[in-house]
Coordinates of N, CA and C in Angstrom, one line a residue:
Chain A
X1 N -9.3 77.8 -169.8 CA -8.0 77.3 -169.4 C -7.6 78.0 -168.1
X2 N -7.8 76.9 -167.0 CA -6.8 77.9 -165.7 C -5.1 77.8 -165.8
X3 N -5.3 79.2 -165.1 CA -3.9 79.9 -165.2 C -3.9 80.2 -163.6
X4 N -2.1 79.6 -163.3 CA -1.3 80.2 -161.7 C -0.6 80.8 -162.6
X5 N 0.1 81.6 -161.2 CA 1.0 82.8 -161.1 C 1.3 83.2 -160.1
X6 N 2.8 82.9 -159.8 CA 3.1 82.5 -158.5 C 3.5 84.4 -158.0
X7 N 3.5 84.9 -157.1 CA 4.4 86.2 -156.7 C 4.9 86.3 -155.2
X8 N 6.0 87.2 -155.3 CA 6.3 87.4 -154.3 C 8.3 88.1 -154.3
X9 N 8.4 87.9 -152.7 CA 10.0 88.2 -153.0 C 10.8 87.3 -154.0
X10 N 11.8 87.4 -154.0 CA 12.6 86.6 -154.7 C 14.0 86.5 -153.7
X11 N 14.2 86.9 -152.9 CA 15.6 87.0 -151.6 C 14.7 87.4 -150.5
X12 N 14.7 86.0 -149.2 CA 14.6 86.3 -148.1 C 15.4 86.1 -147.2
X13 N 15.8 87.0 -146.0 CA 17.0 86.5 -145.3 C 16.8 85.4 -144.4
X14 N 17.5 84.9 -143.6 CA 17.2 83.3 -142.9 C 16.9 84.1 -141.7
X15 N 15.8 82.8 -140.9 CA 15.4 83.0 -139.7 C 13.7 84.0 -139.8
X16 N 13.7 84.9 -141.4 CA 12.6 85.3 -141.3 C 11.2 84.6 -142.3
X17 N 10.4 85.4 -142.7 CA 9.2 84.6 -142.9 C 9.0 84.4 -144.6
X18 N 9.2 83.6 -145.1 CA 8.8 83.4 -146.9 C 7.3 83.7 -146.7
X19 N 7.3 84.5 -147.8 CA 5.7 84.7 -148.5 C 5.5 84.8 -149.8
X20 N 4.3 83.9 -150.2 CA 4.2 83.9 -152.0 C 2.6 83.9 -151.9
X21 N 2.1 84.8 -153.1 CA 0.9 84.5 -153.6 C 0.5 83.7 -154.8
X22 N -0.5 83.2 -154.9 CA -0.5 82.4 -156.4 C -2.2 82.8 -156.5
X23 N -2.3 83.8 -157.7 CA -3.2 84.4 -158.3 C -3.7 83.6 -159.4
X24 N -5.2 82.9 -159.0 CA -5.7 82.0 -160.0 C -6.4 83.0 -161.5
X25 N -6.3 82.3 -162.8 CA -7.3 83.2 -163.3 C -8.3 81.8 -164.4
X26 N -8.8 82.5 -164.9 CA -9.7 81.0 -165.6 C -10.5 80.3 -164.9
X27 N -10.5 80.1 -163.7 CA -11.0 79.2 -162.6 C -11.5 80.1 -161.5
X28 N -12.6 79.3 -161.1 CA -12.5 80.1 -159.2 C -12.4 79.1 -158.5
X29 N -11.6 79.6 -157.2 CA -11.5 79.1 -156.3 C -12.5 77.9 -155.2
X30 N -13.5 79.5 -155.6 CA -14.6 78.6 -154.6 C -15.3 77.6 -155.6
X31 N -15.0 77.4 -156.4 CA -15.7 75.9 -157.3 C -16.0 74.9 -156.3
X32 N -15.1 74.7 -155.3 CA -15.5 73.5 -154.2 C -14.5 72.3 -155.6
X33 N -14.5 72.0 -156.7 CA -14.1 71.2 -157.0 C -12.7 70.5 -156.8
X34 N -11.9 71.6 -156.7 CA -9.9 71.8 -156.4 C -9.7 71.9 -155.2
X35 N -8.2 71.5 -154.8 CA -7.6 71.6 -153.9 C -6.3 72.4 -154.7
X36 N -6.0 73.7 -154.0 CA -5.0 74.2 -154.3 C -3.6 74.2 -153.3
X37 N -3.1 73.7 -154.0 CA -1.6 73.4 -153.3 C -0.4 74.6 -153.7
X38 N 0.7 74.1 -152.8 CA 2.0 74.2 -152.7 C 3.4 73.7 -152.9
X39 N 4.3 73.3 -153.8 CA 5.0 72.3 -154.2 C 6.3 73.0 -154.3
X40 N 7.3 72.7 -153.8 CA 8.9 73.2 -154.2 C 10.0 72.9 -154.9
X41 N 10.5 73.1 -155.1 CA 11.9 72.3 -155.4 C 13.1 72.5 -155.6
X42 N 13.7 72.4 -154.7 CA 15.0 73.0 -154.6 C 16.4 72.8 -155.8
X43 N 17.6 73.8 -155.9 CA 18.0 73.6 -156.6 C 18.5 72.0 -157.4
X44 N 18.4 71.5 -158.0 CA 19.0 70.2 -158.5 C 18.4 69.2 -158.1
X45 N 17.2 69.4 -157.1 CA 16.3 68.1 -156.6 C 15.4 68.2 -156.6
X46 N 14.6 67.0 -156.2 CA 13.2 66.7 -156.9 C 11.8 67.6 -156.1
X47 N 11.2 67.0 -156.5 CA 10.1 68.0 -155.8 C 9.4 67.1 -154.6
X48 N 8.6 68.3 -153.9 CA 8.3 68.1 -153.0 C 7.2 68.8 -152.4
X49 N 5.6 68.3 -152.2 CA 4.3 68.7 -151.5 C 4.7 69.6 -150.3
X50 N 4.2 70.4 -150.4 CA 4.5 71.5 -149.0 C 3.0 71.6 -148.2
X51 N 1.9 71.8 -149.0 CA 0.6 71.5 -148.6 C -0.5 72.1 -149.6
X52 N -1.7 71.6 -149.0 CA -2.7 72.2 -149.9 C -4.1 72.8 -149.2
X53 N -4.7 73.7 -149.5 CA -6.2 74.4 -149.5 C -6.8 74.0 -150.3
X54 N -8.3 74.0 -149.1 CA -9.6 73.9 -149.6 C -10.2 74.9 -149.7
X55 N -11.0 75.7 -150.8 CA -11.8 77.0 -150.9 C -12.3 77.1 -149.0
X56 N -12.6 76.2 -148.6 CA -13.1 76.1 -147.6 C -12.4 76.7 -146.1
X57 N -11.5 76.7 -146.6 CA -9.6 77.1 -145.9 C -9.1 75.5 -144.8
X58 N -10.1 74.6 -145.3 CA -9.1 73.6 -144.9 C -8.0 73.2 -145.0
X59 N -6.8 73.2 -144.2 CA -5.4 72.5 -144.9 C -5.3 71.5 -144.7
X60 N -4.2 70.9 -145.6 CA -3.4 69.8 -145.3 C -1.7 70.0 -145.4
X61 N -0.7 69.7 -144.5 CA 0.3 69.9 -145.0 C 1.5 68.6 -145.0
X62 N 2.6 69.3 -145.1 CA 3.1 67.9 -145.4 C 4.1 67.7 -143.7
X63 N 3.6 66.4 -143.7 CA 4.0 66.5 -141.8 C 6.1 67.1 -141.6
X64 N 6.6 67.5 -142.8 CA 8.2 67.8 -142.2 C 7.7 69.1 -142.7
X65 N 6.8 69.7 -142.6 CA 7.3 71.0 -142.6 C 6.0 71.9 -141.8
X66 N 4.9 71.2 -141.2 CA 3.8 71.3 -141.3 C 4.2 72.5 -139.8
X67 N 5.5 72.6 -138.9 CA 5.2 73.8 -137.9 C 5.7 74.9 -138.2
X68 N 5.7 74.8 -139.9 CA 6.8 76.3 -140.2 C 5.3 76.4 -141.7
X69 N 4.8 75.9 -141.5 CA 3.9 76.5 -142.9 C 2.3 76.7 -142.5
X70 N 2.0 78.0 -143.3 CA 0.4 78.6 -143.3 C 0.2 78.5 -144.5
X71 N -0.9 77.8 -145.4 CA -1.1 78.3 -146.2 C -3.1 78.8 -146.2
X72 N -3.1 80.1 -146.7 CA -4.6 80.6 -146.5 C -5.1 81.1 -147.6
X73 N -6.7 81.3 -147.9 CA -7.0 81.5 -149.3 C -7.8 82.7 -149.3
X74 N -8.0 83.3 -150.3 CA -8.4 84.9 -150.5 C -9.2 84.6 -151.9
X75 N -10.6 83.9 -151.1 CA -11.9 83.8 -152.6 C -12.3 85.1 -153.2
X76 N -12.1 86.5 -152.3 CA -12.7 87.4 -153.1 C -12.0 88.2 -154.2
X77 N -10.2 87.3 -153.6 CA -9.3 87.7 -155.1 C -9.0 86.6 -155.6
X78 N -9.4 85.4 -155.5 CA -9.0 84.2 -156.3 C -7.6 83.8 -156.1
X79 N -7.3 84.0 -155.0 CA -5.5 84.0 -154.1 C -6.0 83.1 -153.3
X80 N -4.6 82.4 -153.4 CA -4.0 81.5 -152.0 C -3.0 81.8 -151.9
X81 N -1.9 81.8 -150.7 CA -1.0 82.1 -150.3 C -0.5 81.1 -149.2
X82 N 1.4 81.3 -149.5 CA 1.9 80.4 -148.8 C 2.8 81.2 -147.7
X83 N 3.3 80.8 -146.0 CA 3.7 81.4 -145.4 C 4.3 80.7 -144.7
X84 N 6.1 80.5 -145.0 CA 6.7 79.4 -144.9 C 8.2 80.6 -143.2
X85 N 7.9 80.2 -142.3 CA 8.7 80.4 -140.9 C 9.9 80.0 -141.1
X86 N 10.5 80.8 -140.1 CA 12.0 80.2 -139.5 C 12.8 80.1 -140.9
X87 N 13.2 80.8 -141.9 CA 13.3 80.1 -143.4 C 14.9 79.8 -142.9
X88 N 15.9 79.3 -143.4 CA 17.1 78.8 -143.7 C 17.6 78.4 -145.0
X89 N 18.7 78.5 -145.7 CA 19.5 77.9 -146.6 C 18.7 77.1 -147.1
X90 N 18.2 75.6 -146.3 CA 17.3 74.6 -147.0 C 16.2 75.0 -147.6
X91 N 15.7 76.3 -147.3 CA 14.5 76.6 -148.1 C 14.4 77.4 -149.0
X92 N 15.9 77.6 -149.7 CA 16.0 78.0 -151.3 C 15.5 76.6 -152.3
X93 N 15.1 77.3 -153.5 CA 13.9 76.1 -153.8 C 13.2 77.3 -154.6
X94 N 12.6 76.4 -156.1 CA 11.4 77.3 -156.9 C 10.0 76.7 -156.3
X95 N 9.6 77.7 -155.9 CA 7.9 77.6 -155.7 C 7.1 77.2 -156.4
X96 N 6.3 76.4 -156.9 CA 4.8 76.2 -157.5 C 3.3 75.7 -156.9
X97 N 2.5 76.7 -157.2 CA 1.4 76.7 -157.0 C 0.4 75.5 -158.4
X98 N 0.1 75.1 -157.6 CA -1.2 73.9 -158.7 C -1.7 73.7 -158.4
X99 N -2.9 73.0 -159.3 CA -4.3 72.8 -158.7 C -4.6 71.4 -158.9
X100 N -5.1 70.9 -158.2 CA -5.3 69.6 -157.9 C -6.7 69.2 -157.7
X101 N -7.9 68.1 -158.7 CA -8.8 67.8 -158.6 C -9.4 66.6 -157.6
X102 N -10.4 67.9 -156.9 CA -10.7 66.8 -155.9 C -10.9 65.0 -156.2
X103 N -11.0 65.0 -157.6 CA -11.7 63.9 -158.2 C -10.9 62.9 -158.5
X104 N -9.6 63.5 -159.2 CA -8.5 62.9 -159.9 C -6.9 63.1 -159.2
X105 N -7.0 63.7 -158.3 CA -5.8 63.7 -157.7 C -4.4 64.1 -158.2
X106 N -5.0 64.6 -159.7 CA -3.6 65.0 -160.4 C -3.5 66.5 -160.3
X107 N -2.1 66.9 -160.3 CA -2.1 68.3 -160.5 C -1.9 68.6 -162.2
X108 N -3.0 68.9 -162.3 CA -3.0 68.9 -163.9 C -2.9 70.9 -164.1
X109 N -2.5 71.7 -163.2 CA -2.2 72.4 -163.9 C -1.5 73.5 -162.9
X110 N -0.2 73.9 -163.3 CA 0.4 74.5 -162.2 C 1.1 75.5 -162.9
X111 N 1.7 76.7 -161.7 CA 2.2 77.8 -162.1 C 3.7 77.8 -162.8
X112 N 4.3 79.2 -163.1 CA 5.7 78.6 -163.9 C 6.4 78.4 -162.6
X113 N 6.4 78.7 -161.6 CA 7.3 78.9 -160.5 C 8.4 79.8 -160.3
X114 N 9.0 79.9 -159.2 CA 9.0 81.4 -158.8 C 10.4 80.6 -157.6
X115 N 11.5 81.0 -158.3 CA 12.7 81.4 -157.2 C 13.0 81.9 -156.2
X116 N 12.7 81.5 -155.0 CA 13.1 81.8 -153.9 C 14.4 81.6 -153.2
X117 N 15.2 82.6 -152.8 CA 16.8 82.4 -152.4 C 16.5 82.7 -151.0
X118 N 16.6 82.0 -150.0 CA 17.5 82.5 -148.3 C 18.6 82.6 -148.5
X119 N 19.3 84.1 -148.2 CA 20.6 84.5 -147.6 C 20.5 86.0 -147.1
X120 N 21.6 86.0 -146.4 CA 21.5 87.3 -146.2 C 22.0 88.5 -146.9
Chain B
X1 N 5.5 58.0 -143.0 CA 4.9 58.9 -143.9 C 4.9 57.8 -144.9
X2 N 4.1 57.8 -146.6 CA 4.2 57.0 -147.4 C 5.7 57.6 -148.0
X3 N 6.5 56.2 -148.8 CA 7.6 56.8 -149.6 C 7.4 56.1 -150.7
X4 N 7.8 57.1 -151.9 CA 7.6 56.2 -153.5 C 9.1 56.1 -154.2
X5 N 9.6 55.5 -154.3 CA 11.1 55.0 -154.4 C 11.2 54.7 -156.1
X6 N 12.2 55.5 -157.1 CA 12.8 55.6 -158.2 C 14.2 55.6 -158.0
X7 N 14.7 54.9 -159.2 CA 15.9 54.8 -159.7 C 16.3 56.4 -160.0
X8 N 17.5 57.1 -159.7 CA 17.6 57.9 -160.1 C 17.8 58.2 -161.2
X9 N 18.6 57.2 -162.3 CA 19.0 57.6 -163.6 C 18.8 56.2 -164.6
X10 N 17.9 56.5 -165.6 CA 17.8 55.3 -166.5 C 18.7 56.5 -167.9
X11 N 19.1 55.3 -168.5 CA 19.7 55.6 -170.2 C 19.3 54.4 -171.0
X12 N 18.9 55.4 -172.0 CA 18.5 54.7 -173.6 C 18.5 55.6 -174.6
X13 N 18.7 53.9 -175.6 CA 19.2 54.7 -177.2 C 18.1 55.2 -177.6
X14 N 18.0 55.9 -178.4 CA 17.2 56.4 -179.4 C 16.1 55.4 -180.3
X15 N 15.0 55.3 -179.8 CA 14.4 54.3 -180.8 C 14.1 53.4 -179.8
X16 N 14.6 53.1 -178.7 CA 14.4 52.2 -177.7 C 13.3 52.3 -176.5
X17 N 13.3 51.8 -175.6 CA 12.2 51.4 -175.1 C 12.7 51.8 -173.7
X18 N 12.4 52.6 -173.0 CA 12.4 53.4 -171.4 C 11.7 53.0 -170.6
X19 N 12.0 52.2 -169.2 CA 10.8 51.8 -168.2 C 11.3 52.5 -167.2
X20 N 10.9 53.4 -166.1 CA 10.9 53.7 -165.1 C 10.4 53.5 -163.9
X21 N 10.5 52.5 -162.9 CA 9.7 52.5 -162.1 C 9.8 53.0 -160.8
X22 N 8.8 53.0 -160.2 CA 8.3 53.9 -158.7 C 7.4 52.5 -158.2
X23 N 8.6 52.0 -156.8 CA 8.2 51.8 -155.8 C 7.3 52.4 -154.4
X24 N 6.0 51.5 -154.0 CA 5.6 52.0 -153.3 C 5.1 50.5 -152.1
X25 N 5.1 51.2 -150.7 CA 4.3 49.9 -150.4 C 3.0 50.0 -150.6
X26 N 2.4 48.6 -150.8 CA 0.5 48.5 -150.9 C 0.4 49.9 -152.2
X27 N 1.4 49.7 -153.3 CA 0.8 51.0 -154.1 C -0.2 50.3 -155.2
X28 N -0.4 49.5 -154.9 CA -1.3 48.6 -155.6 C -2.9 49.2 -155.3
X29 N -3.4 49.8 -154.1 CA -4.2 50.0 -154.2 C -4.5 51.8 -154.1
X30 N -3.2 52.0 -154.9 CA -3.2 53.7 -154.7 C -3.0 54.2 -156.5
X31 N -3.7 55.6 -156.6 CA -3.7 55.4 -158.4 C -2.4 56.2 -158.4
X32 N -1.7 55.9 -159.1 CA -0.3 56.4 -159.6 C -0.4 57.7 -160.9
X33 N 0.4 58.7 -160.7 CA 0.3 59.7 -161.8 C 2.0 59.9 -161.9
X34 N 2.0 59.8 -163.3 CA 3.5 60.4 -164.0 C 3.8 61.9 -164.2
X35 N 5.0 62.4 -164.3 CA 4.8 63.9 -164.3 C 6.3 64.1 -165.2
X36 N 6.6 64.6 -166.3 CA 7.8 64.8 -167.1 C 8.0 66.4 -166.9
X37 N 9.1 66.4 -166.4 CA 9.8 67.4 -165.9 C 11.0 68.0 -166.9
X38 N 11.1 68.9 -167.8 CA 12.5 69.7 -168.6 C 12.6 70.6 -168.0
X39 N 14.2 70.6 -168.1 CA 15.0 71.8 -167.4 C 14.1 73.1 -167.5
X40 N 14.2 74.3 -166.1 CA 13.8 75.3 -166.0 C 11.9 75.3 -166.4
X41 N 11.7 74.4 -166.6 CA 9.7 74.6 -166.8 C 9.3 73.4 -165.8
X42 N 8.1 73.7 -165.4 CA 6.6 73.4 -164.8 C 6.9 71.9 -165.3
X43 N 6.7 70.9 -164.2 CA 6.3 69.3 -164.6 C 4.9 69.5 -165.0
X44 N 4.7 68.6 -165.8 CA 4.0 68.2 -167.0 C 3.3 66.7 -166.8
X45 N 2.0 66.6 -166.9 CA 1.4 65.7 -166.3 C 1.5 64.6 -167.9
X46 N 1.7 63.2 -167.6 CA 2.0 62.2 -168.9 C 1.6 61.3 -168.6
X47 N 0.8 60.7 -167.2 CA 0.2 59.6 -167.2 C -0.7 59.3 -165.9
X48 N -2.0 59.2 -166.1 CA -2.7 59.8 -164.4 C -3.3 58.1 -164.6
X49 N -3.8 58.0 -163.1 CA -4.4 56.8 -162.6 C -3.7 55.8 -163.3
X50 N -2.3 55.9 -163.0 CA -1.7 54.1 -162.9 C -1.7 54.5 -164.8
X51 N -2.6 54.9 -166.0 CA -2.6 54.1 -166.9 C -2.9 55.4 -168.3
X52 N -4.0 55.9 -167.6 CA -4.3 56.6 -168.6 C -3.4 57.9 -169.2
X53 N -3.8 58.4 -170.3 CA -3.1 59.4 -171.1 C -4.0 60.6 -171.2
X54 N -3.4 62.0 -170.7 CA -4.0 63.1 -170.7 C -3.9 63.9 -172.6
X55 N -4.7 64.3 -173.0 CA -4.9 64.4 -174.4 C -3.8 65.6 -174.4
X56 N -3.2 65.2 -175.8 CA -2.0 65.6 -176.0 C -0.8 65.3 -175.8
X57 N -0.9 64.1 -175.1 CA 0.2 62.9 -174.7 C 0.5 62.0 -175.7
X58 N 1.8 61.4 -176.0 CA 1.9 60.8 -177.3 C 1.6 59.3 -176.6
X59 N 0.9 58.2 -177.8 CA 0.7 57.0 -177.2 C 2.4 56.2 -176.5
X60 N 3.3 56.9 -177.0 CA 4.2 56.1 -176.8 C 4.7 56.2 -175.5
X61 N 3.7 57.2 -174.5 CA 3.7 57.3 -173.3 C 3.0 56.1 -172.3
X62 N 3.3 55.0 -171.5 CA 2.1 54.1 -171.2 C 2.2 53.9 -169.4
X63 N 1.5 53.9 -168.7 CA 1.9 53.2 -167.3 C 1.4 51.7 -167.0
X64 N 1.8 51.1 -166.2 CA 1.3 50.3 -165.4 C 1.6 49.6 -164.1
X65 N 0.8 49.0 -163.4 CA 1.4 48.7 -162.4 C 1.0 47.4 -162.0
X66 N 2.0 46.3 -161.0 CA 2.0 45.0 -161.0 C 2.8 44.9 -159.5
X67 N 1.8 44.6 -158.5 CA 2.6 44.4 -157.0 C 3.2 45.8 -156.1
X68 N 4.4 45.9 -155.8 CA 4.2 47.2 -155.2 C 4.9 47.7 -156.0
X69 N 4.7 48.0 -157.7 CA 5.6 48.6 -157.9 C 4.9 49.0 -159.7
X70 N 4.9 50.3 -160.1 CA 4.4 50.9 -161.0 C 5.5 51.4 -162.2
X71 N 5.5 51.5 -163.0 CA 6.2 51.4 -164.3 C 5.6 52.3 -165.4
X72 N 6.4 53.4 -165.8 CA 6.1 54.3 -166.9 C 6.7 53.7 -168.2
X73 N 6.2 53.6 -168.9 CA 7.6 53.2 -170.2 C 7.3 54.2 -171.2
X74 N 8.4 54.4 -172.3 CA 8.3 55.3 -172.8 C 8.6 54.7 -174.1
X75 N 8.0 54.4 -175.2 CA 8.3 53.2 -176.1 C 9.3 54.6 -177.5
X76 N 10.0 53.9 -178.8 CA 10.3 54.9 -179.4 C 11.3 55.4 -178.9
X77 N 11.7 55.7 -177.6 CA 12.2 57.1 -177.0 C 13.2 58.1 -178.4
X78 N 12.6 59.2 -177.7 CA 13.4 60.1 -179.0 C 14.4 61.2 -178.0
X79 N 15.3 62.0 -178.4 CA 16.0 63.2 -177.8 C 15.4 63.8 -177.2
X80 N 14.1 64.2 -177.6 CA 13.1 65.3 -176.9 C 12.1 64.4 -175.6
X81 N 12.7 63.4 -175.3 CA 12.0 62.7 -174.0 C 12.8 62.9 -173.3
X82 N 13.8 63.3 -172.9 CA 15.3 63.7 -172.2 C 14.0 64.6 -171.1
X83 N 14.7 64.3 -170.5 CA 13.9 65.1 -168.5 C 14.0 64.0 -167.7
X84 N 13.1 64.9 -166.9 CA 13.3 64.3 -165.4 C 11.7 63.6 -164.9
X85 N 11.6 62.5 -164.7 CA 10.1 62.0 -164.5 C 10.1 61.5 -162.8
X86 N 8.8 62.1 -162.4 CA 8.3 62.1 -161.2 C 6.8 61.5 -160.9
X87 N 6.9 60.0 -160.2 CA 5.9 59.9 -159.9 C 5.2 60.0 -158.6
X88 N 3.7 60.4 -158.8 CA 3.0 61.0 -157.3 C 1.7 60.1 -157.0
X89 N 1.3 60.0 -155.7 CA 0.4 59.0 -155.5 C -0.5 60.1 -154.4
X90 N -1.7 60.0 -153.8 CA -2.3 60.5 -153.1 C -2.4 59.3 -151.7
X91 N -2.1 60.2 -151.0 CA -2.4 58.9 -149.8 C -3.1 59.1 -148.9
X92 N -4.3 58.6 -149.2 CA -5.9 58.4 -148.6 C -5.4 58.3 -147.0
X93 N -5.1 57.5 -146.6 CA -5.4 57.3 -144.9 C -5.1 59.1 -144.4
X94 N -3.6 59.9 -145.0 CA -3.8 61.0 -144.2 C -4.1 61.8 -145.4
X95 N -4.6 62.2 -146.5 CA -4.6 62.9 -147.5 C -3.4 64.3 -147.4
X96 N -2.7 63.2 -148.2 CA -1.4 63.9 -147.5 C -0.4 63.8 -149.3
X97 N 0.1 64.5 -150.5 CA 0.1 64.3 -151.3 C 2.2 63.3 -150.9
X98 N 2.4 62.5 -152.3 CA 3.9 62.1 -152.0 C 4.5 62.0 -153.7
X99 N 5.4 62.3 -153.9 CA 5.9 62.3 -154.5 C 7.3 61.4 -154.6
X100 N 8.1 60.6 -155.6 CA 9.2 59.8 -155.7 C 10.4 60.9 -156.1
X101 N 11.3 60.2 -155.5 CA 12.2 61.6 -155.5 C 12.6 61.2 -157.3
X102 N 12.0 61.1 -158.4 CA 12.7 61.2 -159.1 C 13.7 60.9 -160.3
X103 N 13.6 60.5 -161.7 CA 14.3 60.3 -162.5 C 14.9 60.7 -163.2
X104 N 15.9 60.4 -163.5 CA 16.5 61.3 -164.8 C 17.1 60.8 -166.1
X105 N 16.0 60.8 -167.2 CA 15.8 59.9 -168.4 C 16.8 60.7 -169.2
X106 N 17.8 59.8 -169.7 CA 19.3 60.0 -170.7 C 18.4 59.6 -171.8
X107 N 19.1 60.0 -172.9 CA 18.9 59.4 -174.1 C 20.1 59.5 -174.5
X108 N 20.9 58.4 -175.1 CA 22.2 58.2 -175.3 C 22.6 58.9 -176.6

């Protein structure tokens, strides 16, 4: 059974840099099978693809946010990470990390997610 | 960019029959996945490729789709179907993931 687990701050101030890790366990990374993504959701609204990794470190992101976002992967800890710029107000929002099959396109299995507040 | 377009709020009785649909253009030739969302937890995958059921899913869960436009129903509906349902599509030309902003299933 794979297992996310999202980490990181929980308060960042605006203008500087969000960072989260999401520590896979049950699975490896470099399977080549998954694409490991990034998904948010801010308070009271729906969700929303931020982007995703390939073991390969190919990305994809999602074109409104794609000149404020890194996401990069760490096969010899089974980590990917997200590195979200410029943050503001708009980018309070819970984090989740999933995994998504190259095959099926579902995210069949994601982390509990993780509260992120901008203020100062 | 692709957009998938939901009603924001459906309501039904108890015992009754729940359709939600997600608009898409040309989603006809894109496979559709449902996602059931409860307050404070992880969405929850309830209906992949337009139709099928992930094990552990109750049959009373079903999709389908007809023109540009895809449909979860939820037959029975009981109090514990109460959330928020999201459906996501993969969209091949930029492999770029989309999600519908979203429903929010009342049970009266």
């Amino acid at each position: 059974q794979v297992q996310l687990q999202e980490s990181g701050p929980g308060l960042v101030k605006p203008s500087q840099t969000l960072s989260l890790t999401c520590t896979v366990s049950g699975g490896s990374i470099s399977s080549g099978d998954d694409y490991w993504s990034w998904i948010r959701q801010p308070p009271g609204k729906g969700l929303e693809w931020i982007g995703y990794i390939y073991y390969s470190g190919s990305t994809y992101y999602n074109p409104s946010l794609k000149s404020r976002v890194t996401i990069s992967v760490d096969t010899s800890k089974n980590q990917f990470s997200l590195k979200l710029s410029s943050v503001t107000a708009a980018d309070t929002a819970v984090y989740y990390c999933a995994r998504t099959s190259t095959v099926t396109t579902v995210f069949d299995y994601w982390g509990q997610g993780t509260l992120v507040t901008v203020s100062s | 960019s692709y957009v998938l377009t939901q009603p924001p709020s459906v309501s039904v009785a108890p015992g009754q029959t729940a359709r939600i649909t997600c608009g898409g253009n040309n989603i006809g030739s894109k496979s559709v996945h449902w996602y059931q969302q409860k307050p404070g937890q992880a969405p929850v995958l309830v209906v992949y490729d337009d139709s099928d059921r992930p094990s552990g899913i109750p049959e009373r869960f079903s999709g389908s789709k007809t023109g540009n436009t895809a449909t979860l129903t939820i037959s029975r509906v009981e109090a514990g179907d109460e959330a928020d349902y999201y459906c996501q599509v993969w969209d091949s030309s930029s492999d770029h993931v989309v999600f519908g902003g979203g429903t929010k299933l009342t049970v009266l």
